Coordinates of C-alpha atoms and ligand atoms in Angstrom, one line a residue:
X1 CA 111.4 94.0 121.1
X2 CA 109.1 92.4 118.7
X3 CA 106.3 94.1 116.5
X4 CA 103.4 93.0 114.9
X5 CA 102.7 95.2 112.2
X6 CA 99.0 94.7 110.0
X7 CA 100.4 95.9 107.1
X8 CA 103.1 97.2 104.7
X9 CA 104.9 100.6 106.3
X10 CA 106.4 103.1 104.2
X11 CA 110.2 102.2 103.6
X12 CA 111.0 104.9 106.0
X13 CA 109.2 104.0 109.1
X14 CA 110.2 100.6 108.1
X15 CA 113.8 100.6 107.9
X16 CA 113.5 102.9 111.6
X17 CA 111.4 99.9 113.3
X18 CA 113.7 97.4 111.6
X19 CA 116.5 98.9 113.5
X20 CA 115.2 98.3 116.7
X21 CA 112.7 95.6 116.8
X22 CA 112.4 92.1 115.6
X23 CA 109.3 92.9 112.7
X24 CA 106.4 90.7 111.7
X25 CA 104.3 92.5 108.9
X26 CA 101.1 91.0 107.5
X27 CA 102.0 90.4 103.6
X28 CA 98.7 91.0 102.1
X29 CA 96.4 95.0 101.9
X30 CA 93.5 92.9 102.9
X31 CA 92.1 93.2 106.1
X32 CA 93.2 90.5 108.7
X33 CA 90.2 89.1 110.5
X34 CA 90.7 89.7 114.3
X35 CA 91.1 85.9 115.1
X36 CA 94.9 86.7 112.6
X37 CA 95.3 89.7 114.6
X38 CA 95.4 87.9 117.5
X39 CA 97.5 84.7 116.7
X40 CA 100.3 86.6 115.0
X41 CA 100.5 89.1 117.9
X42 CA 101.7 85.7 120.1
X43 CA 105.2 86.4 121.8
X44 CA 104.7 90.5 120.3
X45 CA 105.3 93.2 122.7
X46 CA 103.7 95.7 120.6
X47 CA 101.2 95.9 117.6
X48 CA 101.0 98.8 114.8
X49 CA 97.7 98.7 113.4
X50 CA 95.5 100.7 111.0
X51 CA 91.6 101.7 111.9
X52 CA 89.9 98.6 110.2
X53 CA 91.6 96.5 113.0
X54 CA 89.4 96.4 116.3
X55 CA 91.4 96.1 119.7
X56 CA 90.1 95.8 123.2
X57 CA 90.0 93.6 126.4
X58 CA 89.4 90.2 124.5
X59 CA 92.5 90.8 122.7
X60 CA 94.6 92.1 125.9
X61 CA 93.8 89.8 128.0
X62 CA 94.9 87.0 125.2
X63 CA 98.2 88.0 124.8
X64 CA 99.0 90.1 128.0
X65 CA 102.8 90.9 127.0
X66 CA 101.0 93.2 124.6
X67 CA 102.8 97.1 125.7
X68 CA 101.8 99.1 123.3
X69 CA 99.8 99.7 120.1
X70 CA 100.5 102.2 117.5
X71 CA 97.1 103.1 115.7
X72 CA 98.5 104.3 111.8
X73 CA 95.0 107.7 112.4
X74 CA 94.7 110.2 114.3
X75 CA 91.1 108.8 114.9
X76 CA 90.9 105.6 117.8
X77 CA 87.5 104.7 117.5
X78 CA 88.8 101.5 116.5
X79 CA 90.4 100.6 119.9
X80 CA 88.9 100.7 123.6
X81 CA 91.3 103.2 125.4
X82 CA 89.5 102.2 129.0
X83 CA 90.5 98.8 128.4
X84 CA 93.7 99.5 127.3
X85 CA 94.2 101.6 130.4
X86 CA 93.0 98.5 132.5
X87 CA 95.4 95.8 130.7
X88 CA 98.2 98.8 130.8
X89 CA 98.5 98.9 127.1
X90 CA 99.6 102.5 126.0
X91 CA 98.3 103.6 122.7
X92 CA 99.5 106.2 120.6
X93 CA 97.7 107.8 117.7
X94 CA 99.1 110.1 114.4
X95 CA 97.6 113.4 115.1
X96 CA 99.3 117.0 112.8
X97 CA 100.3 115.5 110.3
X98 CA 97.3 114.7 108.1
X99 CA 95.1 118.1 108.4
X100 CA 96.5 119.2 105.1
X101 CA 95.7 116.0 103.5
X102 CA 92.3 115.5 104.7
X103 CA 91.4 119.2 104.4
X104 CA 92.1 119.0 100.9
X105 CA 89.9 116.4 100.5
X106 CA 86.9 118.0 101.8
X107 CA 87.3 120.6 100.0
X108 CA 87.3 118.2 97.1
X109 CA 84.6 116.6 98.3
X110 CA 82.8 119.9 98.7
X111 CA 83.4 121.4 95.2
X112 CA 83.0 117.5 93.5
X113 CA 79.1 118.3 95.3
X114 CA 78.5 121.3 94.9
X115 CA 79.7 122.1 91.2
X116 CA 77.9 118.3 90.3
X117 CA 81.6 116.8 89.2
X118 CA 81.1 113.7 89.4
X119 CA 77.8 113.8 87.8
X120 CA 79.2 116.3 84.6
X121 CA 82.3 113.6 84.4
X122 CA 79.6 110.8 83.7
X123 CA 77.7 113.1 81.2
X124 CA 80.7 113.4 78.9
X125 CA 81.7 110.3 79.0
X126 CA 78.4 108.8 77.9
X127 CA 78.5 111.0 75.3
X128 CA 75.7 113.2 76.1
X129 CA 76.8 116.4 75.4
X130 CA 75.6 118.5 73.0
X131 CA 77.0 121.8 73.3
X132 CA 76.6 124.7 75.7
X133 CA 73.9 125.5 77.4
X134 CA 72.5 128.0 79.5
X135 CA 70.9 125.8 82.0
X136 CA 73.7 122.9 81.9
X137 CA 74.8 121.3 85.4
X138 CA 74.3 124.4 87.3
X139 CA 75.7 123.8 90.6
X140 CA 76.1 126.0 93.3
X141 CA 79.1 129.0 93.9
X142 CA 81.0 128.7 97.0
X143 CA 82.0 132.6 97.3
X144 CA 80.0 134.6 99.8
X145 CA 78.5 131.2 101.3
X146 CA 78.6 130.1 104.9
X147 CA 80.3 126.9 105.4
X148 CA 79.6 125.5 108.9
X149 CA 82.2 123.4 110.5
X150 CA 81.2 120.7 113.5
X151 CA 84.6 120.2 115.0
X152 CA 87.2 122.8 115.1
X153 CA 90.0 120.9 116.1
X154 CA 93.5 120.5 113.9
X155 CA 91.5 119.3 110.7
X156 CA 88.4 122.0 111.3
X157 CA 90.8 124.3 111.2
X158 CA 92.2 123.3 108.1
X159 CA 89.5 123.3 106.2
X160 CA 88.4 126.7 107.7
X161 CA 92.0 128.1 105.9
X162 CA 91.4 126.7 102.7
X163 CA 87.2 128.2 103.1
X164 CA 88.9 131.6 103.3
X165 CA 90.6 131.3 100.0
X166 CA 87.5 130.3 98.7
X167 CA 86.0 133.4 99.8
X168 CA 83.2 131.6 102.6
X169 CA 82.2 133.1 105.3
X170 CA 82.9 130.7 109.0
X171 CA 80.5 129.2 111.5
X172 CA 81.3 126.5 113.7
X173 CA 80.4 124.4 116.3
X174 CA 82.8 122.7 118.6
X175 CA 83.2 121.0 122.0
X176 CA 84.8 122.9 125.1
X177 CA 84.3 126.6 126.8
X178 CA 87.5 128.2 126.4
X179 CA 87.4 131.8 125.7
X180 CA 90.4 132.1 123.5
X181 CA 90.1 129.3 121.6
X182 CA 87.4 131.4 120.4
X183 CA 89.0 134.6 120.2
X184 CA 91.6 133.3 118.2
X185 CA 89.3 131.5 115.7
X186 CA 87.7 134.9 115.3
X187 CA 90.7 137.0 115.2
X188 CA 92.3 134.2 112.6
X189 CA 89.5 133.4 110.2
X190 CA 86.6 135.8 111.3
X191 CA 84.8 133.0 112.5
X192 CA 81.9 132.4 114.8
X193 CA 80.4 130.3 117.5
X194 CA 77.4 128.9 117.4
X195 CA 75.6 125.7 118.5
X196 CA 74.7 122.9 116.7
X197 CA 71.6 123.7 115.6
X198 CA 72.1 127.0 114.4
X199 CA 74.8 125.9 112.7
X200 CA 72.7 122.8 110.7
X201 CA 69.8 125.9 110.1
X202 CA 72.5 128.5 109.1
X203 CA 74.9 126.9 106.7
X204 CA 74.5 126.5 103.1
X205 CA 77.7 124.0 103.5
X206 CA 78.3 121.6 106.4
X207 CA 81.7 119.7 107.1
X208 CA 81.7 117.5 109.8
X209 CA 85.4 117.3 111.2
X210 CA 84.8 116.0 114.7
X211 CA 86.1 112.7 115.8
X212 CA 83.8 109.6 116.9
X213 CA 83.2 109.3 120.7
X214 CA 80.3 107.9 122.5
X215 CA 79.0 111.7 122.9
X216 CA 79.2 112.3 119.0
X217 CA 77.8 109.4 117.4
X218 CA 74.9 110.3 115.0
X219 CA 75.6 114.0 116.1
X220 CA 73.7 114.7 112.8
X221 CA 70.3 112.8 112.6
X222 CA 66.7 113.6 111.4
X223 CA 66.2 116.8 113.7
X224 CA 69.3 118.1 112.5
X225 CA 68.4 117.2 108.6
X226 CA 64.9 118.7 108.9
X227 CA 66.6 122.1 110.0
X228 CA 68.6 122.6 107.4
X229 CA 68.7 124.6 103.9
X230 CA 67.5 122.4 101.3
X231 CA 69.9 123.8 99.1
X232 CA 72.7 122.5 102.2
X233 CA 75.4 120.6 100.6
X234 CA 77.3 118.4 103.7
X235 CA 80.8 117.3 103.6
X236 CA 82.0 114.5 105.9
X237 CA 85.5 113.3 105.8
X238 CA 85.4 112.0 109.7
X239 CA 84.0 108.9 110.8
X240 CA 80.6 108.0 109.5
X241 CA 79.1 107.2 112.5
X242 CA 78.7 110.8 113.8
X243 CA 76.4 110.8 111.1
X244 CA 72.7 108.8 111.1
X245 CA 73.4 107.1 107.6
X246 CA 69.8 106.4 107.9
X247 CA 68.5 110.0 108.0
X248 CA 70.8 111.2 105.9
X249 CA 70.0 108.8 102.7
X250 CA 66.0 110.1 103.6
X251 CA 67.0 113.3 104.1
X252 CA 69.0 113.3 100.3
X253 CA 66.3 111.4 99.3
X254 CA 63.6 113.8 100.5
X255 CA 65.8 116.4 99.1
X256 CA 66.0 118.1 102.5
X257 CA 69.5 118.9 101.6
X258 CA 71.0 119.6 98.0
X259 CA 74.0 116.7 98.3
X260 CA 76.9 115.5 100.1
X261 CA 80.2 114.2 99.7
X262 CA 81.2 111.3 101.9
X263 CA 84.3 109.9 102.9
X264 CA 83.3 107.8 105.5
X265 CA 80.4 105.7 106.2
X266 CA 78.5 103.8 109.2
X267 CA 79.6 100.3 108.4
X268 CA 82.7 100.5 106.4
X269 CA 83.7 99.0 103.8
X270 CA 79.9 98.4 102.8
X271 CA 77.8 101.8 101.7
X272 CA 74.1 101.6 101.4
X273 CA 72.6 100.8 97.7
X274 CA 70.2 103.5 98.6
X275 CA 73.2 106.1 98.8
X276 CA 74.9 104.6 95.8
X277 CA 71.2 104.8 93.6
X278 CA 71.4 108.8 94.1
X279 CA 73.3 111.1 91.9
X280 CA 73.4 114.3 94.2
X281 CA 76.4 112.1 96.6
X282 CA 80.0 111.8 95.7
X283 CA 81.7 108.6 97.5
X284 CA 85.0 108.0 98.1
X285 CA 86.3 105.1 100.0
X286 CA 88.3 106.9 103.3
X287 CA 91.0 107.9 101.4
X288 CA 91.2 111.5 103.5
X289 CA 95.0 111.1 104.3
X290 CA 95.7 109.3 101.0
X291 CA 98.7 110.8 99.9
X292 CA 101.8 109.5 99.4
X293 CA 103.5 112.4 101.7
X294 CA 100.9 112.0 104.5
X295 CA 101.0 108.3 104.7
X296 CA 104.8 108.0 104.8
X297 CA 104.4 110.8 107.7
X298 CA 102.0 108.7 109.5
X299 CA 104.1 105.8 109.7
X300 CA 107.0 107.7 110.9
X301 CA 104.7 109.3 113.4
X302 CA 103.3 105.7 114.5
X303 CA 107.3 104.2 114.4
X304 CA 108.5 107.3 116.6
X305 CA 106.2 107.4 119.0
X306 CA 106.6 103.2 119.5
X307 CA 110.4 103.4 119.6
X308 CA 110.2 106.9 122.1
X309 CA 108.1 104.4 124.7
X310 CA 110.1 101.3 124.5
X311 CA 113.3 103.7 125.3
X312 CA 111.7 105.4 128.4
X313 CA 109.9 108.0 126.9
X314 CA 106.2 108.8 127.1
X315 CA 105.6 109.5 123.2
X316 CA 103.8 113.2 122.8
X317 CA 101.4 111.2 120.7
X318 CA 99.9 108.7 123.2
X319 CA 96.3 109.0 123.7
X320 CA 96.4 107.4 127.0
X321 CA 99.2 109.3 129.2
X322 CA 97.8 108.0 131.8
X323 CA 98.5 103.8 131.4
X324 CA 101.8 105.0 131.1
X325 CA 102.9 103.7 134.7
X326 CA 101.8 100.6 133.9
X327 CA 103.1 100.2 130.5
X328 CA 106.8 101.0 132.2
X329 CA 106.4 98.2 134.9
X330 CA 105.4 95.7 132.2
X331 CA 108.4 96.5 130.4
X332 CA 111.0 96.9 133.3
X333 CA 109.1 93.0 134.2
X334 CA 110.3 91.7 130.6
X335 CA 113.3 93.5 130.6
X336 CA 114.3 91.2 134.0
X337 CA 113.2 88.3 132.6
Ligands
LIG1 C1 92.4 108.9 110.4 O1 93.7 109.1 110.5 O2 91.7 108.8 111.4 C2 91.9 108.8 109.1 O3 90.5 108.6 109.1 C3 92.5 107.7 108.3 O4 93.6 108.1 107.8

């Protein structure tokens, strides 16, 4: 088996492939431009790839021994799962094992906006400080808020454990109609369900934790700015296209809302001057699942769930179950020749 892989794996997940497959690794932690991608994949049965790297049908049908492709994220915005079903690619994703990680940082996120961190950190170091006073940096308390969470999946959940502990009360918004998922976000951290726009006019804090689909992009957008609290501070450590950049830098602007703290942004890596000129934002450049811990667990995640499919087993963490017939008859075809 041979494996393209765009970057540099953990030594872990590393040595693992290295057992099994013949390994190509890109060198460099720059991005590879898609045209690379492409020519290095030549002769590659499978590719392991991170979220910068775009896949779909122009790159399947260029190199159509192409089985499999291990996305390093839970989110696959970056690849086009019905054209991988069509070309019979299975893709597998790194879900679990980076709620922690990325919980944490919207909680960073959160407090860095709220409690005007990054802001006080600048202060200090320009030498502006005079001494106490009354009035200094005031920010806003977290205890006895409501923090509204759009997306209650692994990483909503998450963050609505640590908003306990912070003494918050829950709202939430989330996809699907089943009963006890509710009851059991109730029973667990006295949560409620509400729609979306109750939750935008409700919330003093907002964290988006949904992922990016067709149906979510710019979930959040000027009717959903103009509704809320202009003292709403809004956290999003998802994809920044389920937010309307747009509206949002008017709406900060405007001060429609108080701040936000944003991990993730329309058109990665650039990030609007407009957004950078304002001091009531804290940026951070997608580093939700930036620790050490969590990145070696996603490459084990992404190397066991490649290895599982290559030996006949359909990896709990493919996205696409259902390309999985396909993917076995292109294998069992290169197996025979
Ligand atoms: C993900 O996994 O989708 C994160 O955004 C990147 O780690």
């Amino acid at each position: 088996m041979k494996v393209f892989v765009t970057g540099k794996l953990s030594d872990k997940a590393a040595q693992a492939l290295s057992n099994f497959a013949q390994v190509d690794a890109y060198e460099s932690d720059q991005p590879m431009e898609p045209s690379e991608v492409e020519q290095r994949l030549e002769g590659k049965d499978a590719l392991v790839c991170i979220l910068g790297d775009r896949v779909d049908a122009e790159l399947f049908k260029k190199r159509p021994q192409l089985k499999l492709v291990a996305n390093v994220a839970v989110g696959y915005d970056n690849i086009n799962v019905a054209d991988a079903n069509d070309a019979g690619v299975l893709i597998t994703n790194t879900p679990g094992v980076l709620d922690n990680a990325t919980a944490d940082l919207a909680f960073a996120l959160l407090l860095a906006a709220a409690r005007r961190i990054v802001e006080a950190d600048g202060f200090v170091r320009r030498g502006e400080w005079t001494g106490w006073k009354r009035e200094l940096m005031l920010g806003a308390e977290l205890n006895g808020k409501t923090l509204g969470i759009i997306g209650m999946g692994r990483i909503g959940k998450a963050v609505a454990k640590r908003a306990r502990a912070f003494g918050l009360n829950l709202i939430y918004a989330r996809e699907g109609s089943d009963k006890k998922t509710d009851d059991d976000l109730k029973k667990t951290f006295q949560a409620q369900r509400v729609d979306l726009n109750e939750l935008c006019c409700t919330a003093d804090f907002i964290s988006v934790n949904c992922p990016l689909r067709a149906d979510t992009r710019h979930l959040l957008g000027k009717s959903q700015f103009d509704i809320m609290q202009p003292h709403c501070v809004l956290v999003n450590t998802s994809r920044g296209a389920v937010i309307d950049e747009d509206a949002l830098i008017q709406a900060l602007e405007e001060k429609k809302i108080a701040g936000c703290g944003l991990d993730v942004f329309e058109n990665e890596p650039q990030v609007p001057q407009r957004l950078i000129a304002l001091d009531n934002v804290v940026l951070a450049p997608h580093i939700g699942s930036a620790t050490k811990e969590t990145r070696a667990a996603m490459d084990e995640l992404a190397v066991k769930g490649l290895l599982e499919a290559f030996s006949g087993k359909l990896p709990t963490n493919a996205v696409n179950p259902d390309a999985w017939q396909k993917f076995s008859a292109k294998l069992k075809t290169t197996a025979s020749t």
